[in-house]
Tab-separated table of C-alpha atoms in Angstrom:
chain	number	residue	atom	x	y	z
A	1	UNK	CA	81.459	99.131	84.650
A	2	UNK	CA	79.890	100.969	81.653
A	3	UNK	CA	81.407	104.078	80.127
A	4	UNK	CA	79.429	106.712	82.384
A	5	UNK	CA	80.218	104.760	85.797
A	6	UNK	CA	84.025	104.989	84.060
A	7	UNK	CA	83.638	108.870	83.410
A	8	UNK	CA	82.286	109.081	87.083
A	9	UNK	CA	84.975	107.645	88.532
A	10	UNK	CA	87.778	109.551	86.821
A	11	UNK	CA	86.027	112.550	87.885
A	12	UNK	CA	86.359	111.095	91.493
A	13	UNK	CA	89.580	110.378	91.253
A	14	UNK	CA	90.603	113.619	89.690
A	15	UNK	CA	88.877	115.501	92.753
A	16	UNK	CA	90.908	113.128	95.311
A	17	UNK	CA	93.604	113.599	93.896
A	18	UNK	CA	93.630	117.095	94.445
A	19	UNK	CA	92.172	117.047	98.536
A	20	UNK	CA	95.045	114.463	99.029
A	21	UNK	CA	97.577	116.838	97.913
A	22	UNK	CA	96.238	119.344	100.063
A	23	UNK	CA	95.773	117.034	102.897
A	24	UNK	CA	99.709	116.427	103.069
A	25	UNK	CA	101.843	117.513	106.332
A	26	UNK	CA	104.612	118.046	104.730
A	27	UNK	CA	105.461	119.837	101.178
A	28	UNK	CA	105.720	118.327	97.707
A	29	UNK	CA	102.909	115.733	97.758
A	30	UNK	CA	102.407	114.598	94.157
A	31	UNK	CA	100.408	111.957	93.750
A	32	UNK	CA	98.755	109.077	95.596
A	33	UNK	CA	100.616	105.814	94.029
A	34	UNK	CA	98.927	103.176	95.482
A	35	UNK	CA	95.338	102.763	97.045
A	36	UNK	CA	94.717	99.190	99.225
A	37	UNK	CA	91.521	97.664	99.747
A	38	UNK	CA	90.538	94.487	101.210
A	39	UNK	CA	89.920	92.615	98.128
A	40	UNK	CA	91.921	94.589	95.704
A	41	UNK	CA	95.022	96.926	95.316
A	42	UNK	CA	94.637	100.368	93.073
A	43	UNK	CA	98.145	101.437	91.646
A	44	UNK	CA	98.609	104.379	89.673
A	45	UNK	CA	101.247	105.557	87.537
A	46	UNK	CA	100.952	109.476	86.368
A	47	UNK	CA	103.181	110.482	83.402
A	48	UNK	CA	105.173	113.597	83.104
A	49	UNK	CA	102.371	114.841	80.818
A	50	UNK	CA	99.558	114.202	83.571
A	51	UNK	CA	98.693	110.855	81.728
A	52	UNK	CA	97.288	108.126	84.286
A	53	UNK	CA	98.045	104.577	84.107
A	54	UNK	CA	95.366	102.417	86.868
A	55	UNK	CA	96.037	99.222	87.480
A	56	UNK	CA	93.410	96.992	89.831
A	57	UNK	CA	94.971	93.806	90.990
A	58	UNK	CA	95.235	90.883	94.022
A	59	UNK	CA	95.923	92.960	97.180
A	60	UNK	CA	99.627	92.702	98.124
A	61	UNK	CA	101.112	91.781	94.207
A	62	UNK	CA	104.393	93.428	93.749
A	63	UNK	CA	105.797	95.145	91.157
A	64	UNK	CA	103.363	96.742	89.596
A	65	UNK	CA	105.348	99.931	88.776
A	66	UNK	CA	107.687	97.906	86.390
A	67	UNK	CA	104.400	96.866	84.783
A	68	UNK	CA	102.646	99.906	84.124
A	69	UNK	CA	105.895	101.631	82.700
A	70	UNK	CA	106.026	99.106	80.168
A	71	UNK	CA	101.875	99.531	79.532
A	72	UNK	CA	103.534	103.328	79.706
A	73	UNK	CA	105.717	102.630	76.989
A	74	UNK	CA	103.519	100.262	74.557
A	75	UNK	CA	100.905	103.362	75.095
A	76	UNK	CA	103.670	105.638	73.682
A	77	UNK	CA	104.471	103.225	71.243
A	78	UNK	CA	100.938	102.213	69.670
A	79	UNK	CA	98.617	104.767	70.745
A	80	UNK	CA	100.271	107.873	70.285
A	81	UNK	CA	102.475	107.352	67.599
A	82	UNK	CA	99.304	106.237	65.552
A	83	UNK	CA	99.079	109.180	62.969
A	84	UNK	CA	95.067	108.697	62.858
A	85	UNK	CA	94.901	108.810	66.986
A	86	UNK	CA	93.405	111.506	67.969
A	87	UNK	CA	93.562	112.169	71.930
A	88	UNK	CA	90.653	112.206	74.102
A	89	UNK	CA	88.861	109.626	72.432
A	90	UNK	CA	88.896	106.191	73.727
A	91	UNK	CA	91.517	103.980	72.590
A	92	UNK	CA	90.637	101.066	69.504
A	93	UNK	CA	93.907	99.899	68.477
A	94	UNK	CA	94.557	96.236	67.986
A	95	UNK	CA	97.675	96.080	68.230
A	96	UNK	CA	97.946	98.318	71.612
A	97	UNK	CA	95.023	95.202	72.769
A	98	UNK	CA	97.138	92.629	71.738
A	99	UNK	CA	100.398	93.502	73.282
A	100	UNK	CA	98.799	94.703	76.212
A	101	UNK	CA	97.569	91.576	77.238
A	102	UNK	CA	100.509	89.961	76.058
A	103	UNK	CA	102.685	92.255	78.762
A	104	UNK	CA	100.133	91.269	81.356
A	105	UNK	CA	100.447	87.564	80.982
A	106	UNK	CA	103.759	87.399	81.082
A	107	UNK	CA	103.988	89.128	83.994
A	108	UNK	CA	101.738	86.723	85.357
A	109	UNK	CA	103.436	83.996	84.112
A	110	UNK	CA	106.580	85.520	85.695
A	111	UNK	CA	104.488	86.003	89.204
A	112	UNK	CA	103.239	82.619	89.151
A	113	UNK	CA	105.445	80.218	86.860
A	114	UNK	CA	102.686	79.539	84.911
B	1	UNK	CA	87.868	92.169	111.158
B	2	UNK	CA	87.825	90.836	114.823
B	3	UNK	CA	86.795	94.114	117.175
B	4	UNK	CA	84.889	92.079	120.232
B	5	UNK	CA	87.862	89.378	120.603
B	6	UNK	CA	88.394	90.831	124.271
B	7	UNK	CA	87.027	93.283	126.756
B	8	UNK	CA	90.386	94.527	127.657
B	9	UNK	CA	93.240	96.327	125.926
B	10	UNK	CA	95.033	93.635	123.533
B	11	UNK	CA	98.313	92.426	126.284
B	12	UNK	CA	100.991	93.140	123.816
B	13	UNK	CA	100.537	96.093	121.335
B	14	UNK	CA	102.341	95.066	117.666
B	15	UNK	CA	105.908	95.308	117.357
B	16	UNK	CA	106.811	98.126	115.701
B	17	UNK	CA	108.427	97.663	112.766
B	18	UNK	CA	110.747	100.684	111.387
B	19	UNK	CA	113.715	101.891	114.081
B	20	UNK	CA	112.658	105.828	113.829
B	21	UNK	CA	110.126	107.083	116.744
B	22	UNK	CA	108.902	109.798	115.095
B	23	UNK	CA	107.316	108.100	112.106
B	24	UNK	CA	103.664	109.618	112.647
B	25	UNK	CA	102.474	112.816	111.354
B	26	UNK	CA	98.782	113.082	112.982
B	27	UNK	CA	95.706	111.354	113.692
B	28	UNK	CA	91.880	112.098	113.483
B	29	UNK	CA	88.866	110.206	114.644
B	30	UNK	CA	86.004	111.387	113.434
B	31	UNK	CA	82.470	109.630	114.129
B	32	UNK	CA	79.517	108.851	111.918
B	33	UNK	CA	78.174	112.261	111.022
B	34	UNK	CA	81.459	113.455	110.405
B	35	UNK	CA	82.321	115.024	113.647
B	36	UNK	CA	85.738	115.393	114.665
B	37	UNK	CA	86.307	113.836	117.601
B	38	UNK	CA	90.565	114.011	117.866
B	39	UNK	CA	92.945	115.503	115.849
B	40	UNK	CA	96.884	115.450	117.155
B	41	UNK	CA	99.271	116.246	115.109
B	42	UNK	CA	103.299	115.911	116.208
B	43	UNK	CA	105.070	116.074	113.216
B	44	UNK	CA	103.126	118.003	110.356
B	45	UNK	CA	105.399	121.580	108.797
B	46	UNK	CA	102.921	122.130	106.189
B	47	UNK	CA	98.815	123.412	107.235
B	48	UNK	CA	97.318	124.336	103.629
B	49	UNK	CA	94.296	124.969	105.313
B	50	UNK	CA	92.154	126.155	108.800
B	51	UNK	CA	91.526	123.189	111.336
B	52	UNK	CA	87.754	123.596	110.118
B	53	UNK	CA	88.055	123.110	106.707
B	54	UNK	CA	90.940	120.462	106.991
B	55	UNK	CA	88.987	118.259	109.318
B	56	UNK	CA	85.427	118.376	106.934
B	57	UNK	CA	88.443	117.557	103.622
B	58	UNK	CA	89.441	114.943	105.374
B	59	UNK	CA	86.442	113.642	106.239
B	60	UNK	CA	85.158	114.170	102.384
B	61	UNK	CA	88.296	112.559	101.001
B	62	UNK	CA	87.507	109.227	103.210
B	63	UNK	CA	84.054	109.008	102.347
B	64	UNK	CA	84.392	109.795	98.476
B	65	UNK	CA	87.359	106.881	98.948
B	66	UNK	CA	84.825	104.204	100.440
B	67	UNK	CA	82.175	105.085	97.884
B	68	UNK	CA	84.927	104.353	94.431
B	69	UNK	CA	86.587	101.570	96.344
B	70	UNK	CA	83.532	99.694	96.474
B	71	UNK	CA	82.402	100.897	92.878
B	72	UNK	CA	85.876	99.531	91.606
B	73	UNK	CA	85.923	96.533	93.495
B	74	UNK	CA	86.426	93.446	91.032
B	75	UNK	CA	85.045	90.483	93.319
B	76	UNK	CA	81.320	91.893	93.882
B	77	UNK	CA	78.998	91.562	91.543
B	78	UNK	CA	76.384	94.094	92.206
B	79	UNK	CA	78.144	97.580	92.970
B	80	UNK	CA	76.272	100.534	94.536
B	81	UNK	CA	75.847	104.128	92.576
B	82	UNK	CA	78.557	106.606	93.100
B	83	UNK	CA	77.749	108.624	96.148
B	84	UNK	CA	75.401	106.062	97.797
B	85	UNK	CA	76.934	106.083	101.686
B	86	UNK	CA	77.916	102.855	101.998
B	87	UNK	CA	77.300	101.666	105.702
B	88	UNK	CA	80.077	100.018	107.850
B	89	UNK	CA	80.820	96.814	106.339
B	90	UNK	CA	78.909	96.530	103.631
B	91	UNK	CA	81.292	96.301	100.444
B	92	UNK	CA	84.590	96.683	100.083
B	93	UNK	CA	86.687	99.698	101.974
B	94	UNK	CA	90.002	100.856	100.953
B	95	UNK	CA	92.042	100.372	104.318
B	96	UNK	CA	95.433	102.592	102.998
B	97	UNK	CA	96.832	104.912	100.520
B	98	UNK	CA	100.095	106.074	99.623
B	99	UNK	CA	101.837	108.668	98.002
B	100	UNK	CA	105.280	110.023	97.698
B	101	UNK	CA	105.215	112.075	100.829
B	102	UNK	CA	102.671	109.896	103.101
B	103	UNK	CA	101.000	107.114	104.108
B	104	UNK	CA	97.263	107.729	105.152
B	105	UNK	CA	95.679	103.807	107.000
B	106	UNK	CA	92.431	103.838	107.470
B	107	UNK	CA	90.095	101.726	109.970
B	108	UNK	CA	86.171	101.919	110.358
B	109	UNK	CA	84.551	100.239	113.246
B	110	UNK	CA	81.079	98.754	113.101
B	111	UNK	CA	79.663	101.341	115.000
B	112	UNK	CA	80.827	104.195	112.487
B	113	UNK	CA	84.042	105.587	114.468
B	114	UNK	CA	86.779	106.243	112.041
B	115	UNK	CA	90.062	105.928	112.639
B	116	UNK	CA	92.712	107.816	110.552
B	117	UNK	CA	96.505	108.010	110.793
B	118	UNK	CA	99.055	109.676	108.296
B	119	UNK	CA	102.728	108.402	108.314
B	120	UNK	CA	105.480	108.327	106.446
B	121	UNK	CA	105.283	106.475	103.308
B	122	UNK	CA	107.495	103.643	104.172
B	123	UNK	CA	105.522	102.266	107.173
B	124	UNK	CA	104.052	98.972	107.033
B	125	UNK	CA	100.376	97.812	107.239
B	126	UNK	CA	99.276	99.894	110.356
B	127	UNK	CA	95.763	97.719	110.620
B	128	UNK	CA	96.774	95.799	113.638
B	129	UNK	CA	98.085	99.805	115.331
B	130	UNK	CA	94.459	101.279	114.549
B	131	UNK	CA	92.958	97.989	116.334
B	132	UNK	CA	94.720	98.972	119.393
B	133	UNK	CA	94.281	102.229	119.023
B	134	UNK	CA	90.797	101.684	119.178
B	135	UNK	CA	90.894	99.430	121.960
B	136	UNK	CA	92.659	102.823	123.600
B	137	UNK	CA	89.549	104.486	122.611
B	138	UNK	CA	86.924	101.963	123.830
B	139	UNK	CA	89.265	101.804	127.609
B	140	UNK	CA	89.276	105.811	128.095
B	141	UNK	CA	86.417	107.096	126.044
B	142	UNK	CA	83.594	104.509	125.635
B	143	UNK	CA	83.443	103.424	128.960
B	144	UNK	CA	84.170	106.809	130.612
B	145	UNK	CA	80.852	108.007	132.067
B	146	UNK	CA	81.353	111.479	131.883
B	147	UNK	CA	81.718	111.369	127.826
B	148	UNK	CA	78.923	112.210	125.645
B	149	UNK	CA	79.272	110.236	122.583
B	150	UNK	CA	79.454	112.630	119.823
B	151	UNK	CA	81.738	115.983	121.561
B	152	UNK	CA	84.874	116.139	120.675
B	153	UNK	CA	86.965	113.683	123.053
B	154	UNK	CA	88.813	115.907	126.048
B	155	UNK	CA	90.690	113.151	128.040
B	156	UNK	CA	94.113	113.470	128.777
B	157	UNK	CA	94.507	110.010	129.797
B	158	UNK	CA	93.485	108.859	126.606
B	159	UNK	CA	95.815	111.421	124.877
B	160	UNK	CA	98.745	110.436	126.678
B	161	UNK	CA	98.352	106.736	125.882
B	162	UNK	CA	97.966	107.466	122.441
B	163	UNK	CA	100.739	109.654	122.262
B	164	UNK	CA	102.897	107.009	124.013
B	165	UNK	CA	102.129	104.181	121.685
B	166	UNK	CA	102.211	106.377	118.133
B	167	UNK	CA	105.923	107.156	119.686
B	168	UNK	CA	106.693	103.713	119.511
B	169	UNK	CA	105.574	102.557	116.436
């Protein structure tokens, strides 16, 4: 998926976001959290300041909220604290890269014991 | 996804899994051009918007869904443009979504007939309760002869029964 197809699909997802909200019987709809498709599982984690975390992985893994607050809190950590980061440009910071997949091996490690 | 196993209604419907009867909110079928064919509703204190409009949202919402899940799908290799309408089948469709106040399953059929239900978040897959709902639908509406595929269904028979199982799940 190239940038534009990326763009396109936020855009989606920002429009979906707001139908599903509407779409809600009862009051206080938020967000969705977690979108399941036959071979994958969406799960989304929106900050307080309307930041969104998507992760795509095998359909029925579990805990994938603990995971994306830590890729929540290595963002904070990394990206934003990164004095020449300016926002709403993609992100091209080693060391967010590194630890990130760091994070997400070891939770697959965890998962799987290996 | 097995729809011809059987001519007649699956024997035993799937044990319900959560101890509350009133766990649905509503349910719409809608068919391939996007006409609502059911809506009930028994459990829904919030309308944001006019049956109209709610029924064509709905009906957007599930279609823009199909179109990113199978843009965002990891296992295929060749993905279709945004906004292409992906036939019945063909790539991979989202079958549920959550969020913090409900749980939206999703089922469509081969021949376009889409199945929607909205609970509360906590149910469990619901895949196996669409199946048999559309069984329902194939027992009272399909095979009725007085039905013209495409009109909104008007069978009480087929209301009651689903009424009847959605209390029990």
């Amino acid at each position: 998926m190239d940038t534009n197809d990326s763009l396109r699909v936020a855009s989606l997802w920002h429009l979906m976001h707001a139908i599903s909200q509407q779409l809600s019987p009862t009051t206080g709809c938020s967000e969705i959290e977690l979108l399941e498709a036959d071979t994958f599982d969406l799960h989304i984690f929106q900050s307080l300041t309307g930041t969104k975390l998507f992760v795509v992985c095998e359909p029925g893994t579990q805990h994938m909220e603990a995971l994306l607050k830590v890729i929540y809190e290595l963002y904070t950590d990394y990206v934003l604290n990164n004095p020449f980061y300016e926002t709403k440009i993609p992100i091209r910071c080693e060391l967010f890269d590194i630890n990130l997949t760091q994070a997400i091996q070891k939770d697959r490690v965890a998962l799987l014991g290996r | 996804m097995q729809f011809f196993g059987g001519s007649e209604i699956s024997p035993s419907p799937p044990t319900p899994t959560t101890t509350t009867g009133n766990n649905a909110h509503m349910i719409y079928i809608f068919n391939r051009n996007g006409v609502c064919l059911l809506y009930r509703e028994w459990n829904r204190p919030l309308h944001t918007l006019n049956p109209q409009q709610d029924h064509k949202l709905m009906f957007g919402l599930l279609f823009s869904l199909k179109s990113l899940a199978s843009k965002m799908d990891p296992t295929s290799a060749d993905k279709g443009n945004l906004g292409v309408p992906q036939l019945p089948g063909q790539g991979c469709s989202f079958h549920s979504f959550r969020t913090n106040t409900y749980k939206l399953s999703f089922m469509e059929t081969p021949s376009g007939i889409k199945f929607i239900l909205v609970t509360n978040p906590r149910t469990s897959d619901l895949r196996e309760t669409l199946k048999y709902i559309y069984n329902l639908y194939v027992e009272y509406v399909a095979k009725n002869p007085l039905y013209t595929p495409g009109t909104p269904i008007r069978c009480g028979l087929f209301n009651t029964a689903v009424d009847q199982y959605v209390r029990s799940i």
